[in-house]
Amino acid sequence: MSRLTHKWNLITERNPTSPISEGYRVLRTNIEFSTINHKLQIIMVTSSKPGEGKSTTCANLAITFAQANKRVLVIDADLRKPAQHRIFSISNHIGLTTALFNQQELQDVIQHTNTENLSIIAAGPTPPNPSELLSSKQMAALLEKVRETFDVIIIDTPPIMSVTDAQIVATQSDGVVLVISSGKVEKEVALKAKASLEHVQANLIGVVLNNINRNHSESYSYHIRS
Ligand SMILES: Nc1ncnc2c1ncn2[C@@H]1O[C@H](COP(=O)(O)OP(=O)(O)O)[C@@H](O)[C@H]1O
Ligand SMILES: [Mg+2]
């Protein structure tokens, strides 16, 4: 059992049979199916704006893959506003930044959760130069190394319309999932986010329509391209 307590964040663990958890499983299945023509090992999750549900989607998608017996790693690459350490109640003193600054070995920044098959690299202390760090040779090398140990790597990122970080990570990922908060983000903004991803030739594999409504929470996913 996990010690994760947040009421909403980890619904796939708290209530695996709920329709919302089923939505995450549909997303997982879509990703699994799209691997037939294209290897999808590193999947990045982003959105146009803050607060659309990127981090929540990352965490639940990761749990859903772990429940299907995949070896899963979540990397928190939202170095500006990290969330995975809170969601999974782990330390943020060590993480991606301490590994990239060569302060720690890769194996020492991978934290294990109480969820079987699920490990996390938290963001680590916020650096002065997140974009530079994410586009560094060290980042590329780290991703190559984790490919050897994990079946699926899910990367949390900052919103695509604010900074270039997500575009940088997109170029290093096999597929991108775009979270859109229905009702919160205008169509033009969502289309701009999609265009920014296309600009860097990202492989947009799916869209999650996340309805952030406190009284009636739902997440739907649909596949837009394989
Ligand atoms: N479908 C949903 N229904 C209700 N609350 C949600 C839903 N998705 C996310 N949230 C909540 O909304 C807030 C922002 O979500 P988060 O995943 O942190 O967004 P982001 O990473 O895009 O900034 C969090 O408090 C999270 O628990
Ligand atoms: Mg977030």
mmCIF file of C-alpha atoms and ligand atoms in Angstrom:
data_model
loop_
_atom_site.group_PDB
_atom_site.id
_atom_site.type_symbol
_atom_site.label_atom_id
_atom_site.label_comp_id
_atom_site.label_asym_id
_atom_site.label_seq_id
_atom_site.Cartn_x
_atom_site.Cartn_y
_atom_site.Cartn_z
ATOM 1 C CA MET A 1 0.000 0.000 0.000
ATOM 2 C CA SER A 2 1.171 3.451 -0.742
ATOM 3 C CA ARG A 3 1.553 6.197 1.801
ATOM 4 C CA LEU A 4 0.353 8.639 -0.818
ATOM 5 C CA THR A 5 -2.481 10.572 0.618
ATOM 6 C CA HIS A 6 -3.551 13.355 -1.707
ATOM 7 C CA LYS A 7 -7.267 13.060 -2.185
ATOM 8 C CA TRP A 8 -7.365 13.471 -5.937
ATOM 9 C CA ASN A 9 -3.891 13.083 -7.301
ATOM 10 C CA LEU A 10 -3.501 9.340 -7.232
ATOM 11 C CA ILE A 11 -6.943 8.137 -8.092
ATOM 12 C CA THR A 12 -5.557 5.219 -10.126
ATOM 13 C CA GLU A 13 -4.087 3.864 -6.919
ATOM 14 C CA ARG A 14 -6.861 4.865 -4.531
ATOM 15 C CA ASN A 15 -9.700 3.803 -6.749
ATOM 16 C CA PRO A 16 -8.529 1.732 -9.707
ATOM 17 C CA THR A 17 -12.050 0.803 -10.769
ATOM 18 C CA SER A 18 -13.351 4.385 -11.032
ATOM 19 C CA PRO A 19 -14.258 5.775 -14.480
ATOM 20 C CA ILE A 20 -11.400 8.283 -14.148
ATOM 21 C CA SER A 21 -8.897 5.469 -13.619
ATOM 22 C CA GLU A 22 -10.436 3.723 -16.604
ATOM 23 C CA GLY A 23 -9.728 6.915 -18.610
ATOM 24 C CA TYR A 24 -6.032 6.669 -17.725
ATOM 25 C CA ARG A 25 -6.036 3.009 -18.742
ATOM 26 C CA VAL A 26 -7.528 3.981 -22.108
ATOM 27 C CA LEU A 27 -4.655 6.447 -22.528
ATOM 28 C CA ARG A 28 -2.167 3.704 -21.612
ATOM 29 C CA THR A 29 -3.750 1.318 -24.103
ATOM 30 C CA ASN A 30 -3.637 3.955 -26.824
ATOM 31 C CA ILE A 31 0.041 4.530 -26.132
ATOM 32 C CA GLU A 32 0.721 0.791 -26.134
ATOM 33 C CA PHE A 33 -1.077 0.378 -29.456
ATOM 34 C CA SER A 34 0.755 3.246 -31.078
ATOM 35 C CA THR A 35 4.072 1.519 -30.310
ATOM 36 C CA ILE A 36 3.367 -0.938 -33.116
ATOM 37 C CA ASN A 37 4.844 1.433 -35.681
ATOM 38 C CA HIS A 38 6.960 3.600 -33.450
ATOM 39 C CA LYS A 39 8.922 2.905 -30.288
ATOM 40 C CA LEU A 40 7.362 4.879 -27.459
ATOM 41 C CA GLN A 41 9.547 4.464 -24.425
ATOM 42 C CA ILE A 42 9.989 8.082 -23.350
ATOM 43 C CA ILE A 43 6.672 9.887 -23.078
ATOM 44 C CA MET A 44 6.467 13.526 -22.157
ATOM 45 C CA VAL A 45 3.387 15.190 -20.696
ATOM 46 C CA THR A 46 2.767 18.885 -21.191
ATOM 47 C CA SER A 47 0.007 21.500 -21.529
ATOM 48 C CA SER A 48 -0.372 25.061 -22.745
ATOM 49 C CA LYS A 49 -0.713 26.702 -19.361
ATOM 50 C CA PRO A 50 -0.099 25.967 -15.676
ATOM 51 C CA GLY A 51 -2.692 24.084 -13.663
ATOM 52 C CA GLU A 52 -4.188 22.034 -16.484
ATOM 53 C CA GLY A 53 -3.305 18.713 -14.876
ATOM 54 C CA LYS A 54 0.092 17.743 -16.328
ATOM 55 C CA SER A 55 1.597 16.486 -13.103
ATOM 56 C CA THR A 56 -1.585 14.647 -12.115
ATOM 57 C CA THR A 57 -1.741 13.001 -15.534
ATOM 58 C CA CYS A 58 1.939 12.005 -15.361
ATOM 59 C CA ALA A 59 1.544 10.384 -11.968
ATOM 60 C CA ASN A 60 -1.634 8.488 -12.814
ATOM 61 C CA LEU A 61 -0.401 7.383 -16.215
ATOM 62 C CA ALA A 62 2.776 6.108 -14.536
ATOM 63 C CA ILE A 63 0.793 4.145 -11.947
ATOM 64 C CA THR A 64 -1.379 2.682 -14.685
ATOM 65 C CA PHE A 65 1.696 1.431 -16.565
ATOM 66 C CA ALA A 66 3.169 0.079 -13.298
ATOM 67 C CA GLN A 67 -0.092 -1.770 -12.640
ATOM 68 C CA ALA A 68 0.403 -3.430 -16.028
ATOM 69 C CA ASN A 69 3.784 -4.743 -14.771
ATOM 70 C CA LYS A 70 5.921 -2.316 -16.716
ATOM 71 C CA ARG A 71 9.054 -0.948 -15.047
ATOM 72 C CA VAL A 72 8.177 2.743 -14.899
ATOM 73 C CA LEU A 73 10.211 5.856 -14.177
ATOM 74 C CA VAL A 74 8.715 9.307 -13.693
ATOM 75 C CA ILE A 75 11.133 12.185 -14.263
ATOM 76 C CA ASP A 76 10.086 15.594 -12.981
ATOM 77 C CA ALA A 77 11.531 17.955 -15.591
ATOM 78 C CA ASP A 78 9.378 20.858 -14.439
ATOM 79 C CA LEU A 79 12.415 22.342 -12.746
ATOM 80 C CA ARG A 80 10.602 25.641 -12.209
ATOM 81 C CA LYS A 81 7.525 24.315 -10.433
ATOM 82 C CA PRO A 82 8.179 20.696 -9.502
ATOM 83 C CA ALA A 83 5.290 18.597 -8.238
ATOM 84 C CA GLN A 84 6.117 14.890 -8.366
ATOM 85 C CA HIS A 85 7.948 14.889 -5.008
ATOM 86 C CA ARG A 86 4.775 16.190 -3.367
ATOM 87 C CA ILE A 87 2.481 13.837 -5.214
ATOM 88 C CA PHE A 88 4.595 10.831 -4.237
ATOM 89 C CA SER A 89 5.774 12.162 -0.827
ATOM 90 C CA ILE A 90 9.464 11.832 -1.621
ATOM 91 C CA SER A 91 12.461 14.112 -1.168
ATOM 92 C CA ASN A 92 13.231 16.948 -3.576
ATOM 93 C CA HIS A 93 16.744 17.456 -2.200
ATOM 94 C CA ILE A 94 18.019 15.006 -4.744
ATOM 95 C CA GLY A 95 16.777 14.737 -8.278
ATOM 96 C CA LEU A 96 17.326 15.575 -11.908
ATOM 97 C CA THR A 97 19.291 18.752 -11.202
ATOM 98 C CA THR A 98 21.736 17.125 -8.774
ATOM 99 C CA ALA A 99 22.332 14.332 -11.303
ATOM 100 C CA LEU A 100 22.843 16.761 -14.188
ATOM 101 C CA PHE A 101 25.254 18.876 -12.153
ATOM 102 C CA ASN A 102 27.179 15.638 -11.494
ATOM 103 C CA GLN A 103 26.660 16.006 -7.773
ATOM 104 C CA GLN A 104 25.152 12.557 -7.599
ATOM 105 C CA GLU A 105 25.216 9.283 -9.486
ATOM 106 C CA LEU A 106 22.129 8.401 -11.476
ATOM 107 C CA GLN A 107 21.280 5.407 -9.287
ATOM 108 C CA ASP A 108 21.362 7.640 -6.212
ATOM 109 C CA VAL A 109 18.704 10.044 -7.517
ATOM 110 C CA ILE A 110 16.209 7.334 -8.485
ATOM 111 C CA GLN A 111 13.762 7.075 -5.590
ATOM 112 C CA HIS A 112 11.516 4.082 -5.167
ATOM 113 C CA THR A 113 7.875 4.431 -4.271
ATOM 114 C CA ASN A 114 5.597 2.081 -2.416
ATOM 115 C CA THR A 115 3.946 1.351 -5.732
ATOM 116 C CA GLU A 116 5.512 -1.747 -7.198
ATOM 117 C CA ASN A 117 7.450 -1.138 -10.450
ATOM 118 C CA LEU A 118 7.361 2.657 -10.030
ATOM 119 C CA SER A 119 10.426 4.845 -9.457
ATOM 120 C CA ILE A 120 10.796 8.609 -9.519
ATOM 121 C CA ILE A 121 13.501 11.119 -10.280
ATOM 122 C CA ALA A 122 12.300 14.268 -8.529
ATOM 123 C CA ALA A 123 13.261 17.639 -9.993
ATOM 124 C CA GLY A 124 15.829 18.450 -7.317
ATOM 125 C CA PRO A 125 16.732 21.994 -6.199
ATOM 126 C CA THR A 126 15.702 24.648 -8.748
ATOM 127 C CA PRO A 127 18.692 25.703 -10.877
ATOM 128 C CA PRO A 128 19.262 29.191 -12.325
ATOM 129 C CA ASN A 129 19.267 27.814 -15.888
ATOM 130 C CA PRO A 130 16.598 25.114 -16.380
ATOM 131 C CA SER A 131 16.475 25.306 -20.197
ATOM 132 C CA GLU A 132 20.240 25.033 -20.509
ATOM 133 C CA LEU A 133 20.301 22.067 -18.167
ATOM 134 C CA LEU A 134 17.534 20.256 -20.050
ATOM 135 C CA SER A 135 19.312 20.706 -23.375
ATOM 136 C CA SER A 136 22.682 19.597 -21.993
ATOM 137 C CA LYS A 137 24.658 16.537 -23.058
ATOM 138 C CA GLN A 138 24.240 15.232 -19.518
ATOM 139 C CA MET A 139 20.457 15.187 -19.955
ATOM 140 C CA ALA A 140 20.709 13.242 -23.219
ATOM 141 C CA ALA A 141 23.105 10.783 -21.578
ATOM 142 C CA LEU A 142 20.813 10.356 -18.566
ATOM 143 C CA LEU A 143 17.867 9.549 -20.827
ATOM 144 C CA GLU A 144 19.912 7.009 -22.766
ATOM 145 C CA LYS A 145 20.895 5.309 -19.504
ATOM 146 C CA VAL A 146 17.376 5.098 -18.083
ATOM 147 C CA ARG A 147 16.178 3.565 -21.355
ATOM 148 C CA GLU A 148 18.267 0.515 -20.425
ATOM 149 C CA THR A 149 16.576 -0.038 -17.068
ATOM 150 C CA PHE A 150 12.956 1.035 -17.544
ATOM 151 C CA ASP A 151 10.227 0.012 -19.965
ATOM 152 C CA VAL A 152 8.440 3.355 -19.801
ATOM 153 C CA ILE A 153 9.773 6.773 -18.814
ATOM 154 C CA ILE A 154 7.192 9.508 -18.248
ATOM 155 C CA ILE A 155 8.439 13.092 -18.078
ATOM 156 C CA ASP A 156 6.604 15.954 -16.395
ATOM 157 C CA THR A 157 7.365 19.394 -17.906
ATOM 158 C CA PRO A 158 6.476 23.091 -17.567
ATOM 159 C CA PRO A 159 3.667 24.547 -19.682
ATOM 160 C CA ILE A 160 4.594 24.866 -23.322
ATOM 161 C CA MET A 161 3.436 28.470 -23.766
ATOM 162 C CA SER A 162 5.586 29.881 -20.931
ATOM 163 C CA VAL A 163 9.130 28.647 -21.502
ATOM 164 C CA THR A 164 11.092 26.567 -24.005
ATOM 165 C CA ASP A 165 11.731 23.696 -21.580
ATOM 166 C CA ALA A 166 8.902 21.497 -22.843
ATOM 167 C CA GLN A 167 9.970 21.958 -26.464
ATOM 168 C CA ILE A 168 13.512 20.972 -25.494
ATOM 169 C CA VAL A 169 12.316 17.820 -23.738
ATOM 170 C CA ALA A 170 9.953 17.036 -26.627
ATOM 171 C CA THR A 171 12.903 16.668 -28.976
ATOM 172 C CA GLN A 172 14.304 14.015 -26.648
ATOM 173 C CA SER A 173 11.039 12.111 -26.180
ATOM 174 C CA ASP A 174 9.467 9.420 -28.335
ATOM 175 C CA GLY A 175 5.982 10.813 -27.837
ATOM 176 C CA VAL A 176 4.154 13.769 -26.309
ATOM 177 C CA VAL A 177 0.816 13.802 -24.498
ATOM 178 C CA LEU A 178 -0.879 17.204 -24.426
ATOM 179 C CA VAL A 179 -3.199 17.857 -21.489
ATOM 180 C CA ILE A 180 -5.964 20.335 -22.193
ATOM 181 C CA SER A 181 -8.138 21.607 -19.392
ATOM 182 C CA SER A 182 -11.543 21.790 -20.968
ATOM 183 C CA GLY A 183 -13.291 24.993 -20.127
ATOM 184 C CA LYS A 184 -10.076 26.621 -18.907
ATOM 185 C CA VAL A 185 -8.026 26.910 -22.053
ATOM 186 C CA GLU A 186 -9.306 28.515 -25.235
ATOM 187 C CA LYS A 187 -9.113 26.584 -28.457
ATOM 188 C CA GLU A 188 -6.617 29.038 -30.000
ATOM 189 C CA VAL A 189 -4.221 28.556 -27.080
ATOM 190 C CA ALA A 190 -4.450 24.775 -27.357
ATOM 191 C CA LEU A 191 -3.802 25.010 -31.089
ATOM 192 C CA LYS A 192 -0.797 27.268 -30.464
ATOM 193 C CA ALA A 193 0.589 24.710 -28.036
ATOM 194 C CA LYS A 194 0.114 22.005 -30.662
ATOM 195 C CA ALA A 195 1.877 24.213 -33.239
ATOM 196 C CA SER A 196 4.815 24.762 -30.843
ATOM 197 C CA LEU A 197 5.193 21.011 -30.540
ATOM 198 C CA GLU A 198 4.962 20.536 -34.290
ATOM 199 C CA HIS A 199 7.589 23.246 -34.712
ATOM 200 C CA VAL A 200 10.154 21.008 -33.021
ATOM 201 C CA GLN A 201 8.847 17.905 -34.858
ATOM 202 C CA ALA A 202 7.494 16.414 -31.655
ATOM 203 C CA ASN A 203 5.516 13.218 -32.015
ATOM 204 C CA LEU A 204 2.143 14.229 -30.567
ATOM 205 C CA ILE A 205 0.582 10.908 -29.617
ATOM 206 C CA GLY A 206 -2.457 11.931 -27.652
ATOM 207 C CA VAL A 207 -4.552 14.579 -26.014
ATOM 208 C CA VAL A 208 -6.047 14.333 -22.556
ATOM 209 C CA LEU A 209 -9.113 16.458 -21.989
ATOM 210 C CA ASN A 210 -8.951 17.158 -18.309
ATOM 211 C CA ASN A 211 -12.052 18.616 -16.806
ATOM 212 C CA ILE A 212 -10.900 20.320 -13.636
ATOM 213 C CA ASN A 213 -14.177 20.814 -11.893
ATOM 214 C CA ARG A 214 -14.190 20.216 -8.168
ATOM 215 C CA ASN A 215 -17.707 18.826 -8.163
ATOM 216 C CA HIS A 216 -17.383 16.551 -11.113
ATOM 217 C CA SER A 217 -13.893 15.486 -12.041
ATOM 218 C CA GLU A 218 -13.262 13.570 -15.186
ATOM 219 C CA SER A 219 -10.426 12.866 -17.507
ATOM 220 C CA TYR A 220 -10.979 11.652 -21.000
ATOM 221 C CA SER A 221 -8.321 10.706 -23.396
ATOM 222 C CA TYR A 222 -8.355 10.110 -27.049
ATOM 223 C CA HIS A 223 -5.807 9.153 -29.550
ATOM 224 C CA ILE A 224 -5.064 11.657 -32.255
ATOM 225 C CA ARG A 225 -2.251 10.072 -34.230
ATOM 226 C CA SER A 226 -0.320 6.843 -34.158
HETATM 227 N N1 LIG B 1 -9.492 16.182 -13.328
HETATM 228 C C1 LIG B 1 -9.242 16.854 -12.209
HETATM 229 N N2 LIG B 1 -10.235 17.135 -11.342
HETATM 230 C C2 LIG B 1 -9.989 17.831 -10.206
HETATM 231 N N3 LIG B 1 -8.784 18.299 -9.857
HETATM 232 C C3 LIG B 1 -7.766 18.053 -10.686
HETATM 233 C C4 LIG B 1 -7.920 17.306 -11.902
HETATM 234 N N4 LIG B 1 -6.691 17.241 -12.514
HETATM 235 C C5 LIG B 1 -5.844 17.919 -11.711
HETATM 236 N N5 LIG B 1 -6.483 18.398 -10.640
HETATM 237 C C6 LIG B 1 -5.912 19.258 -9.558
HETATM 238 O O1 LIG B 1 -5.629 20.527 -10.161
HETATM 239 C C7 LIG B 1 -4.424 21.055 -9.634
HETATM 240 C C8 LIG B 1 -3.431 21.308 -10.786
HETATM 241 O O2 LIG B 1 -3.077 20.044 -11.356
HETATM 242 P P1 LIG B 1 -1.584 19.714 -11.751
HETATM 243 O O3 LIG B 1 -1.587 18.303 -12.214
HETATM 244 O O4 LIG B 1 -0.640 20.086 -10.660
HETATM 245 O O5 LIG B 1 -1.429 20.705 -12.992
HETATM 246 P P2 LIG B 1 -0.111 21.174 -13.771
HETATM 247 O O6 LIG B 1 0.944 20.164 -13.509
HETATM 248 O O7 LIG B 1 -0.548 21.202 -15.212
HETATM 249 O O8 LIG B 1 0.228 22.540 -13.289
HETATM 250 C C9 LIG B 1 -3.906 20.061 -8.604
HETATM 251 O O9 LIG B 1 -4.307 20.495 -7.336
HETATM 252 C C10 LIG B 1 -4.598 18.760 -8.990
HETATM 253 O O10 LIG B 1 -4.812 17.942 -7.858
HETATM 254 MG MG MG B 2 2.868 20.434 -12.760
#
